[in-house]
């Protein structure tokens, strides 16, 4: 069934198809019996899938990566599709429209995507309000889906003031998300990835760690990294995570490398231009980073694995390398709405 829907969706511009399909799902989910049916079809219920990670109980280990529901508008629909967690954002203090369209491209023969969205989002205030509404209604709707808040900086904020943008988002979302992810690894905001260097990263994280500690109940604070870091940079990140007692690492974001693409897509990607590559060609780089981080942190810091997860085997591979949870994104586009249940079956 999804095969046919996918063929139709793949005829459309990729970003448009994203909203068309999610809005259709939203219409279906607005009819309660249909929503229950969708939930019954797609939500795995086996109790053995529950995971407690950094103090939070996840109904299953399969989450949806950041950037899919940037504005927290499809939470009810994503909950019906069975996700254990959804990372909203990347949220920036002020709304921004992102890069010029088109900015999302499919490479079907590589089961990949290239995007240069550029943190398009409705901004902190609007997204926090949506999450407040969601929190009011969600509590009486069965097992809870965990919400992560992925935070970033506005394009116009210089790197030396970035800490202030991260802190604004941290404060603004504190009461409405379950955990935070500091995103310094998107390739589509100029200079952002420079914030992964140790001193710059420490300056941002320290502010958030102190802020978190000053609260009656701290929220788990995680860092999301790129798959393109050198071994030295990974060592720095492991050391900093230990020193600041971060609760986890999301590994990884999209890659700027095109080396894993097949020959034909290499030339297509030249025409597409800049952007982050996700999906199958990212898998092995992201696998390697998960293994390396697990080794460097001696398994003491939980890892959420993201990058090229399409099947139960892919997810198990990441878990065997030391991840505690997994996230899908490109795999969801190619495999369809049954992806959570299929992966969970394999994990069981
Ligand atoms: C269109 C698109 C937008 C994304 N936006 C964000 C974002 O705003 N923040 C973020 O941290 N990651 C973002 N990502 C990265 C994903 O969360 C994920 O880490 C990455 O795509 C690798 O996983 P995958 O191979 O399963 O897609 C985005 C990915 C895609 C394809």
PDB file of N, CA and C and ligand atoms in Angstrom, residues 64-68 70 87 89-91 103-104 113-115 117 119 150 181 183 185-186 224 250 252-254 276-280 282 306-310 327-331, ligand 1:
ATOM      1  N   UNK A  64      11.735   9.607  16.361  1.00  0.00           N
ATOM      2  CA  UNK A  64      11.814  10.343  15.095  1.00  0.00           C
ATOM      3  C   UNK A  64      12.813  11.484  15.279  1.00  0.00           C
ATOM      4  N   UNK A  65      13.775  11.558  14.362  1.00  0.00           N
ATOM      5  CA  UNK A  65      14.859  12.533  14.479  1.00  0.00           C
ATOM      6  C   UNK A  65      14.376  13.977  14.311  1.00  0.00           C
ATOM      7  N   UNK A  66      15.200  14.892  14.752  1.00  0.00           N
ATOM      8  CA  UNK A  66      14.878  16.318  14.644  1.00  0.00           C
ATOM      9  C   UNK A  66      14.758  16.729  13.177  1.00  0.00           C
ATOM     10  N   UNK A  67      13.927  17.749  12.952  1.00  0.00           N
ATOM     11  CA  UNK A  67      13.805  18.306  11.607  1.00  0.00           C
ATOM     12  C   UNK A  67      12.603  17.783  10.865  1.00  0.00           C
ATOM     13  N   UNK A  68      11.978  16.715  11.379  1.00  0.00           N
ATOM     14  CA  UNK A  68      10.786  16.175  10.697  1.00  0.00           C
ATOM     15  C   UNK A  68       9.567  16.984  11.105  1.00  0.00           C
ATOM     16  N   UNK A  70       9.507  20.053  12.811  1.00  0.00           N
ATOM     17  CA  UNK A  70      10.270  21.186  13.348  1.00  0.00           C
ATOM     18  C   UNK A  70       9.413  22.061  14.255  1.00  0.00           C
ATOM     19  N   UNK A  87      11.739  14.240  18.328  1.00  0.00           N
ATOM     20  CA  UNK A  87      12.562  15.412  18.663  1.00  0.00           C
ATOM     21  C   UNK A  87      12.074  16.570  17.817  1.00  0.00           C
ATOM     22  N   UNK A  89      11.933  20.600  16.505  1.00  0.00           N
ATOM     23  CA  UNK A  89      13.006  21.554  16.201  1.00  0.00           C
ATOM     24  C   UNK A  89      13.798  21.090  14.986  1.00  0.00           C
ATOM     25  N   UNK A  90      14.868  21.723  14.741  1.00  0.00           N
ATOM     26  CA  UNK A  90      15.600  22.639  15.585  1.00  0.00           C
ATOM     27  C   UNK A  90      14.830  23.954  15.763  1.00  0.00           C
ATOM     28  N   UNK A  91      14.677  24.351  17.034  1.00  0.00           N
ATOM     29  CA  UNK A  91      13.999  25.590  17.373  1.00  0.00           C
ATOM     30  C   UNK A  91      15.049  26.688  17.541  1.00  0.00           C
ATOM     31  N   UNK A 103      15.043  22.962  -1.469  1.00  0.00           N
ATOM     32  CA  UNK A 103      16.116  22.767  -0.494  1.00  0.00           C
ATOM     33  C   UNK A 103      16.095  21.365   0.102  1.00  0.00           C
ATOM     34  N   UNK A 104      15.231  20.518  -0.476  1.00  0.00           N
ATOM     35  CA  UNK A 104      15.198  19.108  -0.055  1.00  0.00           C
ATOM     36  C   UNK A 104      15.118  18.252  -1.319  1.00  0.00           C
ATOM     37  N   UNK A 113      18.652  11.352   1.065  1.00  0.00           N
ATOM     38  CA  UNK A 113      18.133  12.710   0.898  1.00  0.00           C
ATOM     39  C   UNK A 113      19.299  13.679   1.031  1.00  0.00           C
ATOM     40  N   UNK A 114      19.185  14.809   0.348  1.00  0.00           N
ATOM     41  CA  UNK A 114      20.104  15.927   0.621  1.00  0.00           C
ATOM     42  C   UNK A 114      19.222  17.110   1.005  1.00  0.00           C
ATOM     43  N   UNK A 115      19.554  17.756   2.136  1.00  0.00           N
ATOM     44  CA  UNK A 115      18.760  18.926   2.511  1.00  0.00           C
ATOM     45  C   UNK A 115      19.653  20.097   2.887  1.00  0.00           C
ATOM     46  N   UNK A 117      17.863  22.883   4.480  1.00  0.00           N
ATOM     47  CA  UNK A 117      16.685  23.623   4.956  1.00  0.00           C
ATOM     48  C   UNK A 117      17.104  24.947   5.615  1.00  0.00           C
ATOM     49  N   UNK A 119      17.338  25.569   9.125  1.00  0.00           N
ATOM     50  CA  UNK A 119      16.599  25.865  10.373  1.00  0.00           C
ATOM     51  C   UNK A 119      15.354  26.718  10.127  1.00  0.00           C
ATOM     52  N   UNK A 150      15.024  20.042  20.343  1.00  0.00           N
ATOM     53  CA  UNK A 150      16.314  20.255  19.692  1.00  0.00           C
ATOM     54  C   UNK A 150      16.480  21.764  19.484  1.00  0.00           C
ATOM     55  N   UNK A 181      18.275  18.691  23.286  1.00  0.00           N
ATOM     56  CA  UNK A 181      19.428  18.363  22.447  1.00  0.00           C
ATOM     57  C   UNK A 181      20.026  19.658  21.912  1.00  0.00           C
ATOM     58  N   UNK A 183      22.001  21.396  19.320  1.00  0.00           N
ATOM     59  CA  UNK A 183      22.411  21.084  17.949  1.00  0.00           C
ATOM     60  C   UNK A 183      23.477  22.069  17.477  1.00  0.00           C
ATOM     61  N   UNK A 185      25.512  20.821  14.948  1.00  0.00           N
ATOM     62  CA  UNK A 185      26.082  19.958  13.901  1.00  0.00           C
ATOM     63  C   UNK A 185      25.366  20.036  12.571  1.00  0.00           C
ATOM     64  N   UNK A 186      24.418  20.976  12.421  1.00  0.00           N
ATOM     65  CA  UNK A 186      23.770  21.085  11.123  1.00  0.00           C
ATOM     66  C   UNK A 186      24.712  21.769  10.136  1.00  0.00           C
ATOM     67  N   UNK A 224      24.123  16.970  20.050  1.00  0.00           N
ATOM     68  CA  UNK A 224      24.045  16.263  18.755  1.00  0.00           C
ATOM     69  C   UNK A 224      25.258  16.619  17.907  1.00  0.00           C
ATOM     70  N   UNK A 250      23.582  12.559  20.784  1.00  0.00           N
ATOM     71  CA  UNK A 250      22.846  12.088  19.603  1.00  0.00           C
ATOM     72  C   UNK A 250      23.839  12.018  18.452  1.00  0.00           C
ATOM     73  N   UNK A 252      24.233  10.447  14.629  1.00  0.00           N
ATOM     74  CA  UNK A 252      24.779  11.730  14.268  1.00  0.00           C
ATOM     75  C   UNK A 252      23.809  12.510  13.373  1.00  0.00           C
ATOM     76  N   UNK A 253      24.199  13.719  13.067  1.00  0.00           N
ATOM     77  CA  UNK A 253      23.487  14.557  12.110  1.00  0.00           C
ATOM     78  C   UNK A 253      23.830  14.105  10.675  1.00  0.00           C
ATOM     79  N   UNK A 254      23.448  14.895   9.691  1.00  0.00           N
ATOM     80  CA  UNK A 254      23.747  14.575   8.282  1.00  0.00           C
ATOM     81  C   UNK A 254      25.228  14.833   7.990  1.00  0.00           C
ATOM     82  N   UNK A 276      23.196  18.675   3.631  1.00  0.00           N
ATOM     83  CA  UNK A 276      23.541  17.510   4.444  1.00  0.00           C
ATOM     84  C   UNK A 276      22.936  16.256   3.823  1.00  0.00           C
ATOM     85  N   UNK A 277      23.747  15.228   3.722  1.00  0.00           N
ATOM     86  CA  UNK A 277      23.300  13.958   3.130  1.00  0.00           C
ATOM     87  C   UNK A 277      22.857  13.020   4.259  1.00  0.00           C
ATOM     88  N   UNK A 278      21.684  12.382   4.058  1.00  0.00           N
ATOM     89  CA  UNK A 278      21.172  11.444   5.063  1.00  0.00           C
ATOM     90  C   UNK A 278      20.717  10.162   4.377  1.00  0.00           C
ATOM     91  N   UNK A 279      20.428   9.141   5.177  1.00  0.00           N
ATOM     92  CA  UNK A 279      19.931   7.886   4.622  1.00  0.00           C
ATOM     93  C   UNK A 279      21.028   6.839   4.507  1.00  0.00           C
ATOM     94  N   UNK A 280      20.823   5.891   3.579  1.00  0.00           N
ATOM     95  CA  UNK A 280      21.748   4.744   3.458  1.00  0.00           C
ATOM     96  C   UNK A 280      23.229   5.132   3.384  1.00  0.00           C
ATOM     97  N   UNK A 282      24.804   7.343   4.698  1.00  0.00           N
ATOM     98  CA  UNK A 282      25.317   7.876   5.962  1.00  0.00           C
ATOM     99  C   UNK A 282      25.571   6.761   6.971  1.00  0.00           C
ATOM    100  N   UNK A 306      21.447   7.970  15.265  1.00  0.00           N
ATOM    101  CA  UNK A 306      20.678   8.486  14.133  1.00  0.00           C
ATOM    102  C   UNK A 306      21.583   8.435  12.906  1.00  0.00           C
ATOM    103  N   UNK A 307      21.064   7.918  11.805  1.00  0.00           N
ATOM    104  CA  UNK A 307      21.862   7.885  10.571  1.00  0.00           C
ATOM    105  C   UNK A 307      21.697   6.562   9.842  1.00  0.00           C
ATOM    106  N   UNK A 308      20.896   6.595   8.776  1.00  0.00           N
ATOM    107  CA  UNK A 308      20.780   5.428   7.906  1.00  0.00           C
ATOM    108  C   UNK A 308      20.045   4.243   8.507  1.00  0.00           C
ATOM    109  N   UNK A 309      19.113   4.485   9.404  1.00  0.00           N
ATOM    110  CA  UNK A 309      18.343   3.356   9.973  1.00  0.00           C
ATOM    111  C   UNK A 309      17.043   3.188   9.181  1.00  0.00           C
ATOM    112  N   UNK A 310      16.939   2.044   8.508  1.00  0.00           N
ATOM    113  CA  UNK A 310      15.758   1.744   7.689  1.00  0.00           C
ATOM    114  C   UNK A 310      15.040   0.491   8.199  1.00  0.00           C
ATOM    115  N   UNK A 327      16.945   6.680  16.300  1.00  0.00           N
ATOM    116  CA  UNK A 327      16.012   7.606  15.643  1.00  0.00           C
ATOM    117  C   UNK A 327      16.029   7.340  14.142  1.00  0.00           C
ATOM    118  N   UNK A 328      14.851   7.471  13.526  1.00  0.00           N
ATOM    119  CA  UNK A 328      14.779   7.379  12.066  1.00  0.00           C
ATOM    120  C   UNK A 328      14.381   8.737  11.499  1.00  0.00           C
ATOM    121  N   UNK A 329      14.656   8.941  10.229  1.00  0.00           N
ATOM    122  CA  UNK A 329      14.196  10.139   9.517  1.00  0.00           C
ATOM    123  C   UNK A 329      14.039   9.758   8.039  1.00  0.00           C
ATOM    124  N   UNK A 330      15.190   9.627   7.336  1.00  0.00           N
ATOM    125  CA  UNK A 330      15.122   9.278   5.907  1.00  0.00           C
ATOM    126  C   UNK A 330      14.463   7.906   5.730  1.00  0.00           C
ATOM    127  N   UNK A 331      14.732   7.000   6.642  1.00  0.00           N
ATOM    128  CA  UNK A 331      14.126   5.661   6.579  1.00  0.00           C
ATOM    129  C   UNK A 331      12.612   5.724   6.621  1.00  0.00           C
TER     130      UNK A 331
HETATM  131  C1  LIG B   1      15.059  17.488   5.739  1.00  0.00           C
HETATM  132  C2  LIG B   1      15.855  17.259   6.990  1.00  0.00           C
HETATM  133  C3  LIG B   1      15.845  18.236   7.974  1.00  0.00           C
HETATM  134  C4  LIG B   1      16.581  18.046   9.138  1.00  0.00           C
HETATM  135  N1  LIG B   1      16.555  19.014  10.093  1.00  0.00           N
HETATM  136  C5  LIG B   1      17.252  18.831  11.235  1.00  0.00           C
HETATM  137  C6  LIG B   1      17.209  19.815  12.251  1.00  0.00           C
HETATM  138  O1  LIG B   1      16.530  20.828  12.152  1.00  0.00           O
HETATM  139  N2  LIG B   1      17.964  19.595  13.367  1.00  0.00           N
HETATM  140  C7  LIG B   1      18.710  18.467  13.541  1.00  0.00           C
HETATM  141  O2  LIG B   1      19.360  18.312  14.577  1.00  0.00           O
HETATM  142  N3  LIG B   1      18.751  17.509  12.584  1.00  0.00           N
HETATM  143  C8  LIG B   1      18.045  17.660  11.463  1.00  0.00           C
HETATM  144  N4  LIG B   1      18.083  16.693  10.490  1.00  0.00           N
HETATM  145  C9  LIG B   1      18.922  15.494  10.690  1.00  0.00           C
HETATM  146  C10 LIG B   1      18.110  14.292  11.159  1.00  0.00           C
HETATM  147  O3  LIG B   1      17.532  14.523  12.430  1.00  0.00           O
HETATM  148  C11 LIG B   1      19.007  13.033  11.255  1.00  0.00           C
HETATM  149  O4  LIG B   1      19.946  13.207  12.286  1.00  0.00           O
HETATM  150  C12 LIG B   1      19.744  12.750   9.946  1.00  0.00           C
HETATM  151  O5  LIG B   1      18.887  12.914   8.848  1.00  0.00           O
HETATM  152  C13 LIG B   1      20.330  11.339   9.911  1.00  0.00           C
HETATM  153  O6  LIG B   1      19.347  10.360  10.034  1.00  0.00           O
HETATM  154  P1  LIG B   1      18.703   9.566   8.760  1.00  0.00           P
HETATM  155  O7  LIG B   1      19.832   9.006   7.960  1.00  0.00           O
HETATM  156  O8  LIG B   1      17.827   8.536   9.400  1.00  0.00           O
HETATM  157  O9  LIG B   1      17.926  10.576   8.011  1.00  0.00           O
HETATM  158  C14 LIG B   1      17.332  16.848   9.317  1.00  0.00           C
HETATM  159  C15 LIG B   1      17.323  15.875   8.323  1.00  0.00           C
HETATM  160  C16 LIG B   1      16.586  16.047   7.177  1.00  0.00           C
HETATM  161  C17 LIG B   1      16.589  14.976   6.109  1.00  0.00           C
END
